[in-house]
PDB file of C-alpha atoms in Angstrom:
ATOM      1  CA  UNK A   1       0.000   0.000   0.000  1.00 65.00           C
ATOM      2  CA  UNK A   2       2.636   2.650   0.861  1.00 67.00           C
ATOM      3  CA  UNK A   3       4.552   1.785  -2.326  1.00 78.00           C
ATOM      4  CA  UNK A   4       1.526   2.485  -4.495  1.00 85.00           C
ATOM      5  CA  UNK A   5       0.971   5.715  -2.567  1.00 85.00           C
ATOM      6  CA  UNK A   6       4.556   6.716  -3.246  1.00 88.00           C
ATOM      7  CA  UNK A   7       4.083   6.217  -6.970  1.00 91.00           C
ATOM      8  CA  UNK A   8       0.770   8.096  -6.920  1.00 91.00           C
ATOM      9  CA  UNK A   9       2.344  11.082  -5.165  1.00 91.00           C
ATOM     10  CA  UNK A  10       5.365  10.957  -7.472  1.00 93.00           C
ATOM     11  CA  UNK A  11       3.103  10.984 -10.528  1.00 94.00           C
ATOM     12  CA  UNK A  12       1.094  13.904  -9.167  1.00 93.00           C
ATOM     13  CA  UNK A  13       4.255  15.878  -8.480  1.00 94.00           C
ATOM     14  CA  UNK A  14       5.701  15.228 -11.961  1.00 94.00           C
ATOM     15  CA  UNK A  15       2.459  16.221 -13.663  1.00 95.00           C
ATOM     16  CA  UNK A  16       2.147  19.340 -11.511  1.00 94.00           C
ATOM     17  CA  UNK A  17       5.773  20.268 -12.184  1.00 93.00           C
ATOM     18  CA  UNK A  18       5.075  20.020 -15.915  1.00 91.00           C
ATOM     19  CA  UNK A  19       1.987  22.177 -15.472  1.00 91.00           C
ATOM     20  CA  UNK A  20       4.073  24.834 -13.668  1.00 89.00           C
ATOM     21  CA  UNK A  21       6.029  25.561 -16.827  1.00 84.00           C
ATOM     22  CA  UNK A  22       3.264  25.002 -19.395  1.00 85.00           C
ATOM     23  CA  UNK A  23       0.388  26.914 -17.826  1.00 84.00           C
ATOM     24  CA  UNK A  24      -0.136  30.391 -19.289  1.00 80.00           C
ATOM     25  CA  UNK A  25      -1.237  32.332 -16.222  1.00 80.00           C
ATOM     26  CA  UNK A  26       1.660  32.865 -13.764  1.00 82.00           C
ATOM     27  CA  UNK A  27      -0.668  32.780 -10.746  1.00 84.00           C
ATOM     28  CA  UNK A  28      -1.885  29.349 -11.823  1.00 87.00           C
ATOM     29  CA  UNK A  29       1.696  28.172 -12.148  1.00 88.00           C
ATOM     30  CA  UNK A  30       2.374  29.296  -8.564  1.00 90.00           C
ATOM     31  CA  UNK A  31      -0.643  27.275  -7.459  1.00 91.00           C
ATOM     32  CA  UNK A  32       0.707  24.235  -9.308  1.00 93.00           C
ATOM     33  CA  UNK A  33       4.021  24.828  -7.542  1.00 93.00           C
ATOM     34  CA  UNK A  34       2.132  24.571  -4.259  1.00 93.00           C
ATOM     35  CA  UNK A  35       0.703  21.266  -5.507  1.00 93.00           C
ATOM     36  CA  UNK A  36       4.253  20.075  -6.282  1.00 94.00           C
ATOM     37  CA  UNK A  37       5.318  20.932  -2.721  1.00 94.00           C
ATOM     38  CA  UNK A  38       2.312  19.171  -1.209  1.00 92.00           C
ATOM     39  CA  UNK A  39       2.637  15.997  -3.252  1.00 93.00           C
ATOM     40  CA  UNK A  40       6.363  15.726  -2.620  1.00 93.00           C
ATOM     41  CA  UNK A  41       5.612  16.227   1.079  1.00 92.00           C
ATOM     42  CA  UNK A  42       3.193  13.310   0.843  1.00 89.00           C
ATOM     43  CA  UNK A  43       5.903  11.269  -0.890  1.00 90.00           C
ATOM     44  CA  UNK A  44       8.322  11.911   1.961  1.00 89.00           C
ATOM     45  CA  UNK A  45       5.630  11.191   4.547  1.00 86.00           C
ATOM     46  CA  UNK A  46       5.162   7.775   2.955  1.00 85.00           C
ATOM     47  CA  UNK A  47       8.903   7.230   3.336  1.00 82.00           C
ATOM     48  CA  UNK A  48       8.522   8.175   7.034  1.00 80.00           C
ATOM     49  CA  UNK A  49      10.805  11.172   6.936  1.00 84.00           C
ATOM     50  CA  UNK A  50       8.677  13.596   8.867  1.00 85.00           C
ATOM     51  CA  UNK A  51      10.775  16.674   9.353  1.00 90.00           C
ATOM     52  CA  UNK A  52      11.415  17.617   5.732  1.00 91.00           C
ATOM     53  CA  UNK A  53       7.772  17.286   4.581  1.00 91.00           C
ATOM     54  CA  UNK A  54       6.646  19.292   7.610  1.00 90.00           C
ATOM     55  CA  UNK A  55       9.138  21.953   6.557  1.00 91.00           C
ATOM     56  CA  UNK A  56       7.773  21.761   3.013  1.00 90.00           C
ATOM     57  CA  UNK A  57       4.208  22.293   4.136  1.00 91.00           C
ATOM     58  CA  UNK A  58       4.836  24.977   6.739  1.00 91.00           C
ATOM     59  CA  UNK A  59       7.721  26.952   5.258  1.00 90.00           C
ATOM     60  CA  UNK A  60       7.418  26.392   1.517  1.00 91.00           C
ATOM     61  CA  UNK A  61       3.660  26.266   1.110  1.00 90.00           C
ATOM     62  CA  UNK A  62       2.983  28.686   3.938  1.00 87.00           C
ATOM     63  CA  UNK A  63       5.609  31.322   3.284  1.00 87.00           C
ATOM     64  CA  UNK A  64       7.708  30.810   0.150  1.00 88.00           C
ATOM     65  CA  UNK A  65       4.642  30.398  -2.062  1.00 87.00           C
ATOM     66  CA  UNK A  66       3.387  33.740  -0.772  1.00 85.00           C
ATOM     67  CA  UNK A  67       6.733  35.300  -1.671  1.00 86.00           C
ATOM     68  CA  UNK A  68       6.378  33.806  -5.155  1.00 86.00           C
ATOM     69  CA  UNK A  69       2.918  35.333  -5.421  1.00 82.00           C
ATOM     70  CA  UNK A  70       4.349  38.697  -4.339  1.00 81.00           C
ATOM     71  CA  UNK A  71       7.017  38.447  -7.030  1.00 81.00           C
ATOM     72  CA  UNK A  72       4.383  37.591  -9.631  1.00 80.00           C
ATOM     73  CA  UNK A  73       2.348  40.588  -8.515  1.00 75.00           C
ATOM     74  CA  UNK A  74       5.328  42.943  -8.418  1.00 72.00           C
ATOM     75  CA  UNK A  75       6.759  42.006 -11.791  1.00 71.00           C
ATOM     76  CA  UNK A  76       3.372  42.805 -13.301  1.00 63.00           C
ATOM     77  CA  UNK A  77       3.535  40.048 -15.906  1.00 63.00           C
ATOM     78  CA  UNK A  78       0.650  40.029 -18.304  1.00 63.00           C
ATOM     79  CA  UNK A  79      -0.421  36.807 -19.912  1.00 60.00           C
ATOM     80  CA  UNK A  80       1.974  36.918 -22.838  1.00 58.00           C
ATOM     81  CA  UNK A  81       4.099  33.815 -22.731  1.00 55.00           C
ATOM     82  CA  UNK A  82       3.852  31.803 -25.920  1.00 57.00           C
ATOM     83  CA  UNK A  83       4.687  28.167 -26.151  1.00 57.00           C
ATOM     84  CA  UNK A  84       7.431  28.675 -28.750  1.00 60.00           C
ATOM     85  CA  UNK A  85       9.637  30.348 -26.133  1.00 67.00           C
ATOM     86  CA  UNK A  86      10.129  26.929 -24.610  1.00 68.00           C
ATOM     87  CA  UNK A  87      12.694  25.516 -26.950  1.00 74.00           C
ATOM     88  CA  UNK A  88      14.976  28.524 -26.603  1.00 79.00           C
ATOM     89  CA  UNK A  89      16.095  27.302 -23.195  1.00 80.00           C
ATOM     90  CA  UNK A  90      16.606  23.645 -24.085  1.00 84.00           C
ATOM     91  CA  UNK A  91      20.435  23.823 -24.436  1.00 87.00           C
ATOM     92  CA  UNK A  92      21.046  25.507 -21.072  1.00 89.00           C
ATOM     93  CA  UNK A  93      18.291  23.654 -19.247  1.00 88.00           C
ATOM     94  CA  UNK A  94      19.244  20.333 -20.736  1.00 90.00           C
ATOM     95  CA  UNK A  95      22.877  20.863 -19.775  1.00 94.00           C
ATOM     96  CA  UNK A  96      22.027  21.771 -16.188  1.00 94.00           C
ATOM     97  CA  UNK A  97      19.487  18.973 -15.880  1.00 92.00           C
ATOM     98  CA  UNK A  98      21.779  16.293 -17.278  1.00 94.00           C
ATOM     99  CA  UNK A  99      24.609  17.474 -15.004  1.00 94.00           C
ATOM    100  CA  UNK A 100      22.235  17.212 -12.041  1.00 93.00           C
ATOM    101  CA  UNK A 101      21.109  13.708 -12.980  1.00 92.00           C
ATOM    102  CA  UNK A 102      24.737  12.669 -13.481  1.00 92.00           C
ATOM    103  CA  UNK A 103      25.626  14.024 -10.037  1.00 91.00           C
ATOM    104  CA  UNK A 104      22.728  12.193  -8.405  1.00 89.00           C
ATOM    105  CA  UNK A 105      23.585   8.863 -10.002  1.00 87.00           C
ATOM    106  CA  UNK A 106      27.239   9.349  -9.181  1.00 86.00           C
ATOM    107  CA  UNK A 107      26.426   9.984  -5.514  1.00 85.00           C
ATOM    108  CA  UNK A 108      23.924   7.127  -5.384  1.00 82.00           C
ATOM    109  CA  UNK A 109      26.333   4.613  -6.804  1.00 78.00           C
ATOM    110  CA  UNK A 110      29.097   5.673  -4.426  1.00 78.00           C
ATOM    111  CA  UNK A 111      27.241   6.370  -1.176  1.00 76.00           C
ATOM    112  CA  UNK A 112      24.648   3.628  -0.985  1.00 71.00           C
ATOM    113  CA  UNK A 113      26.728   0.556  -1.571  1.00 68.00           C
ATOM    114  CA  UNK A 114      25.500  -2.683  -0.048  1.00 64.00           C
ATOM    115  CA  UNK A 115      28.453  -4.477   1.550  1.00 63.00           C
ATOM    116  CA  UNK A 116      29.576  -7.678  -0.137  1.00 61.00           C
ATOM    117  CA  UNK A 117      28.945  -9.770   2.941  1.00 60.00           C
ATOM    118  CA  UNK A 118      25.247  -8.978   2.985  1.00 57.00           C
ATOM    119  CA  UNK A 119      24.865  -9.269  -0.759  1.00 56.00           C
ATOM    120  CA  UNK A 120      25.756 -12.929  -0.571  1.00 55.00           C
ATOM    121  CA  UNK A 121      22.849 -13.608   1.742  1.00 57.00           C
ATOM    122  CA  UNK A 122      19.655 -14.053  -0.210  1.00 57.00           C
ATOM    123  CA  UNK A 123      16.948 -13.031   2.193  1.00 61.00           C
ATOM    124  CA  UNK A 124      18.515 -10.844   4.810  1.00 62.00           C
ATOM    125  CA  UNK A 125      16.188  -8.920   7.085  1.00 67.00           C
ATOM    126  CA  UNK A 126      16.863  -5.241   7.372  1.00 65.00           C
ATOM    127  CA  UNK A 127      16.637  -4.957  11.128  1.00 70.00           C
ATOM    128  CA  UNK A 128      17.136  -1.223  11.044  1.00 65.00           C
ATOM    129  CA  UNK A 129      13.864  -0.794   9.229  1.00 62.00           C
ATOM    130  CA  UNK A 130      11.945  -3.317  11.327  1.00 65.00           C
ATOM    131  CA  UNK A 131      12.875  -1.618  14.583  1.00 67.00           C
ATOM    132  CA  UNK A 132      11.402   1.824  14.247  1.00 62.00           C
ATOM    133  CA  UNK A 133      10.884   2.824  17.817  1.00 69.00           C
ATOM    134  CA  UNK A 134      12.484   6.209  17.252  1.00 77.00           C
ATOM    135  CA  UNK A 135      10.833   8.249  14.569  1.00 79.00           C
ATOM    136  CA  UNK A 136      12.649  10.685  12.351  1.00 81.00           C
ATOM    137  CA  UNK A 137      11.555  13.736  14.317  1.00 85.00           C
ATOM    138  CA  UNK A 138      12.577  12.223  17.652  1.00 85.00           C
ATOM    139  CA  UNK A 139      15.988  11.183  16.355  1.00 85.00           C
ATOM    140  CA  UNK A 140      16.550  14.656  14.960  1.00 88.00           C
ATOM    141  CA  UNK A 141      15.488  16.296  18.195  1.00 88.00           C
ATOM    142  CA  UNK A 142      17.696  14.095  20.342  1.00 88.00           C
ATOM    143  CA  UNK A 143      20.744  15.026  18.311  1.00 88.00           C
ATOM    144  CA  UNK A 144      20.064  18.607  17.284  1.00 88.00           C
ATOM    145  CA  UNK A 145      19.591  20.073  20.762  1.00 89.00           C
ATOM    146  CA  UNK A 146      22.309  18.190  22.568  1.00 88.00           C
ATOM    147  CA  UNK A 147      25.161  16.986  20.406  1.00 89.00           C
ATOM    148  CA  UNK A 148      24.932  19.563  17.615  1.00 90.00           C
ATOM    149  CA  UNK A 149      23.663  22.422  19.766  1.00 89.00           C
ATOM    150  CA  UNK A 150      26.343  24.832  18.560  1.00 92.00           C
ATOM    151  CA  UNK A 151      25.082  24.542  14.975  1.00 92.00           C
ATOM    152  CA  UNK A 152      21.572  25.151  16.216  1.00 91.00           C
ATOM    153  CA  UNK A 153      22.609  28.357  17.981  1.00 92.00           C
ATOM    154  CA  UNK A 154      24.557  29.471  14.899  1.00 93.00           C
ATOM    155  CA  UNK A 155      21.392  28.889  12.851  1.00 91.00           C
ATOM    156  CA  UNK A 156      19.572  31.183  15.263  1.00 92.00           C
ATOM    157  CA  UNK A 157      22.204  33.876  14.846  1.00 93.00           C
ATOM    158  CA  UNK A 158      21.997  33.525  11.043  1.00 93.00           C
ATOM    159  CA  UNK A 159      18.226  33.987  11.233  1.00 91.00           C
ATOM    160  CA  UNK A 160      18.756  37.067  13.403  1.00 92.00           C
ATOM    161  CA  UNK A 161      21.211  38.527  10.892  1.00 93.00           C
ATOM    162  CA  UNK A 162      18.774  37.809   8.061  1.00 90.00           C
ATOM    163  CA  UNK A 163      15.981  39.557   9.923  1.00 89.00           C
ATOM    164  CA  UNK A 164      18.049  42.632  10.764  1.00 90.00           C
ATOM    165  CA  UNK A 165      19.418  42.768   7.225  1.00 89.00           C
ATOM    166  CA  UNK A 166      15.987  42.618   5.632  1.00 86.00           C
ATOM    167  CA  UNK A 167      14.781  45.418   7.881  1.00 85.00           C
ATOM    168  CA  UNK A 168      17.828  47.622   7.317  1.00 85.00           C
ATOM    169  CA  UNK A 169      17.757  47.155   3.548  1.00 83.00           C
ATOM    170  CA  UNK A 170      14.112  47.922   2.949  1.00 77.00           C
ATOM    171  CA  UNK A 171      12.998  50.305   5.671  1.00 72.00           C
ATOM    172  CA  UNK A 172      12.669  53.968   4.807  1.00 68.00           C
ATOM    173  CA  UNK A 173      12.783  56.123   7.861  1.00 61.00           C
ATOM    174  CA  UNK A 174      10.046  58.675   7.944  1.00 58.00           C
ATOM    175  CA  UNK A 175       8.960  60.314  11.118  1.00 56.00           C
ATOM    176  CA  UNK A 176       5.379  60.985  10.104  1.00 62.00           C
ATOM    177  CA  UNK A 177       3.952  57.757  11.401  1.00 63.00           C
ATOM    178  CA  UNK A 178       0.650  58.473  13.083  1.00 69.00           C
ATOM    179  CA  UNK A 179       0.097  56.045  15.879  1.00 70.00           C
ATOM    180  CA  UNK A 180      -3.073  55.317  17.735  1.00 77.00           C
ATOM    181  CA  UNK A 181      -2.160  55.338  21.402  1.00 79.00           C
ATOM    182  CA  UNK A 182      -5.004  53.539  23.074  1.00 84.00           C
ATOM    183  CA  UNK A 183      -4.079  54.428  26.641  1.00 83.00           C
ATOM    184  CA  UNK A 184      -4.049  58.130  25.738  1.00 81.00           C
ATOM    185  CA  UNK A 185      -7.459  57.813  24.119  1.00 83.00           C
ATOM    186  CA  UNK A 186      -8.893  55.935  27.061  1.00 85.00           C
ATOM    187  CA  UNK A 187      -7.423  58.223  29.708  1.00 83.00           C
ATOM    188  CA  UNK A 188      -8.916  61.305  28.075  1.00 83.00           C
ATOM    189  CA  UNK A 189     -11.903  62.629  29.972  1.00 82.00           C
ATOM    190  CA  UNK A 190     -14.387  65.429  29.401  1.00 79.00           C
ATOM    191  CA  UNK A 191     -12.872  67.567  32.166  1.00 78.00           C
ATOM    192  CA  UNK A 192      -9.492  67.818  30.541  1.00 75.00           C
ATOM    193  CA  UNK A 193     -10.711  67.823  26.954  1.00 77.00           C
ATOM    194  CA  UNK A 194     -13.333  70.577  27.005  1.00 78.00           C
ATOM    195  CA  UNK A 195     -12.112  74.021  28.010  1.00 76.00           C
ATOM    196  CA  UNK A 196     -12.825  77.639  27.196  1.00 78.00           C
ATOM    197  CA  UNK A 197     -10.346  79.494  25.093  1.00 78.00           C
ATOM    198  CA  UNK A 198      -9.721  82.926  26.561  1.00 77.00           C
ATOM    199  CA  UNK A 199      -8.305  85.648  24.404  1.00 65.00           C
TER     200      UNK A 199
ATOM    201  CA  UNK B   1       8.340  -0.902   9.267  1.00 48.00           C
ATOM    202  CA  UNK B   2       5.201   0.925   8.328  1.00 57.00           C
ATOM    203  CA  UNK B   3       3.637   1.155  11.777  1.00 63.00           C
ATOM    204  CA  UNK B   4       3.679   4.942  11.717  1.00 64.00           C
ATOM    205  CA  UNK B   5       1.954   4.882   8.357  1.00 65.00           C
ATOM    206  CA  UNK B   6      -0.822   2.530   9.410  1.00 68.00           C
ATOM    207  CA  UNK B   7      -1.384   4.054  12.826  1.00 72.00           C
ATOM    208  CA  UNK B   8      -1.019   7.764  12.254  1.00 75.00           C
ATOM    209  CA  UNK B   9      -1.128   8.693   8.595  1.00 79.00           C
ATOM    210  CA  UNK B  10      -3.909   6.517   7.215  1.00 81.00           C
ATOM    211  CA  UNK B  11      -6.728   8.568   8.835  1.00 85.00           C
ATOM    212  CA  UNK B  12      -5.183  11.693   7.319  1.00 85.00           C
ATOM    213  CA  UNK B  13      -5.031   9.950   3.946  1.00 84.00           C
ATOM    214  CA  UNK B  14      -8.693   8.940   4.223  1.00 89.00           C
ATOM    215  CA  UNK B  15      -9.597  12.496   5.200  1.00 92.00           C
ATOM    216  CA  UNK B  16      -7.733  14.003   2.259  1.00 88.00           C
ATOM    217  CA  UNK B  17      -9.278  11.532  -0.205  1.00 90.00           C
ATOM    218  CA  UNK B  18     -12.698  12.403   1.224  1.00 95.00           C
ATOM    219  CA  UNK B  19     -11.954  16.132   0.863  1.00 95.00           C
ATOM    220  CA  UNK B  20     -10.938  15.746  -2.788  1.00 91.00           C
ATOM    221  CA  UNK B  21     -13.973  13.562  -3.523  1.00 95.00           C
ATOM    222  CA  UNK B  22     -16.364  15.935  -1.806  1.00 95.00           C
ATOM    223  CA  UNK B  23     -15.048  19.000  -3.613  1.00 94.00           C
ATOM    224  CA  UNK B  24     -15.198  17.187  -6.955  1.00 95.00           C
ATOM    225  CA  UNK B  25     -18.771  16.096  -6.229  1.00 94.00           C
ATOM    226  CA  UNK B  26     -19.909  19.567  -5.173  1.00 93.00           C
ATOM    227  CA  UNK B  27     -18.281  21.422  -8.055  1.00 92.00           C
ATOM    228  CA  UNK B  28     -19.166  18.754 -10.617  1.00 92.00           C
ATOM    229  CA  UNK B  29     -22.789  18.522  -9.539  1.00 91.00           C
ATOM    230  CA  UNK B  30     -23.276  22.264  -9.674  1.00 88.00           C
ATOM    231  CA  UNK B  31     -21.613  22.292 -13.082  1.00 86.00           C
ATOM    232  CA  UNK B  32     -23.448  19.327 -14.576  1.00 88.00           C
ATOM    233  CA  UNK B  33     -26.895  19.370 -13.004  1.00 88.00           C
ATOM    234  CA  UNK B  34     -27.708  23.068 -13.170  1.00 85.00           C
ATOM    235  CA  UNK B  35     -29.468  24.710 -16.082  1.00 84.00           C
ATOM    236  CA  UNK B  36     -27.024  27.019 -17.856  1.00 82.00           C
ATOM    237  CA  UNK B  37     -28.255  29.671 -20.251  1.00 83.00           C
ATOM    238  CA  UNK B  38     -25.351  32.111 -20.616  1.00 83.00           C
ATOM    239  CA  UNK B  39     -25.706  35.461 -22.324  1.00 83.00           C
ATOM    240  CA  UNK B  40     -23.551  38.562 -22.511  1.00 80.00           C
ATOM    241  CA  UNK B  41     -25.166  40.294 -19.545  1.00 77.00           C
ATOM    242  CA  UNK B  42     -24.700  37.297 -17.314  1.00 78.00           C
ATOM    243  CA  UNK B  43     -21.111  36.694 -18.336  1.00 79.00           C
ATOM    244  CA  UNK B  44     -19.896  40.304 -18.298  1.00 75.00           C
ATOM    245  CA  UNK B  45     -17.807  41.568 -15.429  1.00 71.00           C
ATOM    246  CA  UNK B  46     -19.856  42.612 -12.445  1.00 68.00           C
ATOM    247  CA  UNK B  47     -18.042  45.140 -10.337  1.00 64.00           C
ATOM    248  CA  UNK B  48     -20.584  47.560  -8.866  1.00 69.00           C
ATOM    249  CA  UNK B  49     -22.084  47.877 -12.292  1.00 64.00           C
ATOM    250  CA  UNK B  50     -18.900  49.194 -13.933  1.00 66.00           C
ATOM    251  CA  UNK B  51     -16.393  47.548 -16.160  1.00 66.00           C
ATOM    252  CA  UNK B  52     -13.133  47.236 -14.219  1.00 64.00           C
ATOM    253  CA  UNK B  53     -10.852  50.208 -14.940  1.00 68.00           C
ATOM    254  CA  UNK B  54      -7.498  48.461 -14.834  1.00 68.00           C
ATOM    255  CA  UNK B  55      -5.814  45.199 -14.124  1.00 65.00           C
ATOM    256  CA  UNK B  56      -6.158  43.902 -10.597  1.00 64.00           C
ATOM    257  CA  UNK B  57      -2.420  43.274 -10.527  1.00 63.00           C
ATOM    258  CA  UNK B  58      -0.289  46.313  -9.878  1.00 66.00           C
ATOM    259  CA  UNK B  59       2.946  46.844  -8.061  1.00 64.00           C
ATOM    260  CA  UNK B  60       2.501  47.466  -4.368  1.00 68.00           C
ATOM    261  CA  UNK B  61       4.565  48.586  -1.445  1.00 70.00           C
ATOM    262  CA  UNK B  62       7.800  46.794  -0.637  1.00 69.00           C
ATOM    263  CA  UNK B  63       6.869  46.763   3.032  1.00 72.00           C
ATOM    264  CA  UNK B  64       4.504  43.863   2.431  1.00 77.00           C
ATOM    265  CA  UNK B  65       7.679  42.028   1.562  1.00 78.00           C
ATOM    266  CA  UNK B  66       9.278  42.870   4.919  1.00 81.00           C
ATOM    267  CA  UNK B  67       6.277  41.417   6.689  1.00 83.00           C
ATOM    268  CA  UNK B  68       6.551  38.268   4.562  1.00 84.00           C
ATOM    269  CA  UNK B  69      10.278  37.882   5.273  1.00 85.00           C
ATOM    270  CA  UNK B  70       9.765  38.337   9.016  1.00 86.00           C
ATOM    271  CA  UNK B  71       6.978  35.774   8.773  1.00 88.00           C
ATOM    272  CA  UNK B  72       9.346  33.282   7.095  1.00 89.00           C
ATOM    273  CA  UNK B  73      11.925  33.744   9.837  1.00 89.00           C
ATOM    274  CA  UNK B  74       9.449  33.110  12.630  1.00 89.00           C
ATOM    275  CA  UNK B  75       8.072  30.206  10.606  1.00 90.00           C
ATOM    276  CA  UNK B  76      11.524  28.638  10.620  1.00 90.00           C
ATOM    277  CA  UNK B  77      11.701  29.225  14.354  1.00 89.00           C
ATOM    278  CA  UNK B  78       8.448  27.293  14.726  1.00 89.00           C
ATOM    279  CA  UNK B  79       9.884  24.522  12.559  1.00 90.00           C
ATOM    280  CA  UNK B  80      12.827  24.198  14.937  1.00 91.00           C
ATOM    281  CA  UNK B  81      10.362  23.863  17.803  1.00 91.00           C
ATOM    282  CA  UNK B  82       8.767  20.685  16.389  1.00 89.00           C
ATOM    283  CA  UNK B  83      11.603  18.165  16.989  1.00 90.00           C
ATOM    284  CA  UNK B  84      12.281  19.792  20.342  1.00 91.00           C
ATOM    285  CA  UNK B  85       8.690  19.310  21.487  1.00 91.00           C
ATOM    286  CA  UNK B  86       8.697  15.665  20.393  1.00 88.00           C
ATOM    287  CA  UNK B  87      11.964  14.779  22.119  1.00 88.00           C
ATOM    288  CA  UNK B  88      11.964  17.045  25.156  1.00 87.00           C
ATOM    289  CA  UNK B  89      11.575  14.121  27.582  1.00 88.00           C
ATOM    290  CA  UNK B  90      14.737  12.489  26.265  1.00 85.00           C
ATOM    291  CA  UNK B  91      17.083  15.450  26.164  1.00 86.00           C
ATOM    292  CA  UNK B  92      18.448  16.818  29.382  1.00 85.00           C
ATOM    293  CA  UNK B  93      18.023  20.292  30.799  1.00 88.00           C
ATOM    294  CA  UNK B  94      20.721  21.409  28.384  1.00 88.00           C
ATOM    295  CA  UNK B  95      18.303  20.877  25.515  1.00 89.00           C
ATOM    296  CA  UNK B  96      15.819  23.128  27.273  1.00 91.00           C
ATOM    297  CA  UNK B  97      18.348  25.907  27.754  1.00 92.00           C
ATOM    298  CA  UNK B  98      19.626  25.615  24.190  1.00 91.00           C
ATOM    299  CA  UNK B  99      16.093  26.221  22.965  1.00 92.00           C
ATOM    300  CA  UNK B 100      15.694  29.112  25.394  1.00 93.00           C
ATOM    301  CA  UNK B 101      18.886  30.643  24.006  1.00 92.00           C
ATOM    302  CA  UNK B 102      17.594  30.184  20.455  1.00 92.00           C
ATOM    303  CA  UNK B 103      14.312  31.860  21.360  1.00 93.00           C
ATOM    304  CA  UNK B 104      16.179  34.740  23.016  1.00 93.00           C
ATOM    305  CA  UNK B 105      18.261  35.229  19.864  1.00 90.00           C
ATOM    306  CA  UNK B 106      15.140  35.589  17.758  1.00 91.00           C
ATOM    307  CA  UNK B 107      13.421  37.695  20.397  1.00 92.00           C
ATOM    308  CA  UNK B 108      16.269  40.204  20.067  1.00 93.00           C
ATOM    309  CA  UNK B 109      15.428  40.462  16.382  1.00 90.00           C
ATOM    310  CA  UNK B 110      11.745  40.789  17.156  1.00 90.00           C
ATOM    311  CA  UNK B 111      12.329  43.563  19.699  1.00 92.00           C
ATOM    312  CA  UNK B 112      14.591  45.297  17.168  1.00 90.00           C
ATOM    313  CA  UNK B 113      11.905  45.098  14.487  1.00 87.00           C
ATOM    314  CA  UNK B 114       9.334  46.406  16.935  1.00 85.00           C
ATOM    315  CA  UNK B 115      11.438  49.265  18.268  1.00 85.00           C
ATOM    316  CA  UNK B 116      12.671  50.471  14.901  1.00 82.00           C
ATOM    317  CA  UNK B 117       9.138  50.478  13.574  1.00 76.00           C
ATOM    318  CA  UNK B 118       9.484  47.972  10.743  1.00 74.00           C
ATOM    319  CA  UNK B 119       5.937  46.809  11.306  1.00 74.00           C
ATOM    320  CA  UNK B 120       4.454  50.316  11.406  1.00 73.00           C
ATOM    321  CA  UNK B 121       2.358  51.828   8.629  1.00 69.00           C
ATOM    322  CA  UNK B 122       1.985  55.473   8.018  1.00 61.00           C
TER     323      UNK B 122
END
């Protein structure tokens, strides 16, 4: 059952990724991008890797997709893209894509080698996958906050720098901000507000 | 191996399949079963009786972007809280104080954004 689900989610994500680049309206392509994120999150959930799909749903769908929508709004693209623009990018895109696939297969063939001793055994049981007392999130939490805590704190400092940098880069200082001070409004009474002007 | 799948995720899967089915049924029934007699008055744009003057999409203030970026940063902070919440009984008090330090780091940024008025509108 989970294998079929994996293939279903993979098919949905491939189809949606194709729709991202073929659909005419850029807002629709952002929505298909959200569908790509969601279906790949489902794919990773089926593989029982919880942290990355949760990040996909919360950060990518919740925040990055909104940034994409902002960019689409700001660039003010009208519906003009024709389908014959596609083949202009085939050399560059094909080069980058084939390099990426080559890298992935290179890494896969080098990093995930089954040792010779287990290959000889026909029906070995993968005990690591049968014993799943610790889920992905728990394992990550037990390591990230104790053994690798310094990287965690550095990540916090990087987020702080990003926040301060975004504010400093985009904020225009103008002093004419009119605030609504609620305590001043509430503490105003008729005695101090109504008075006779004497000339 | 798939205990987590069968125990925790399968109700969510059933719920999502039900949601997709229900939306398809509702939209499809209202599309197929209703009587449709379109004409130009029915299909023309209805915006207080006027044709729309311009495109709905126009460039807007960059400060919406600041709000979105601050939202992403606090979103990431919430993401770091998830594994901590799940495994807080297994990590010692050091794990607690590491998270407190992390929260203080981001609170400095939040206080800075508040004090400098990055979230203010004129």
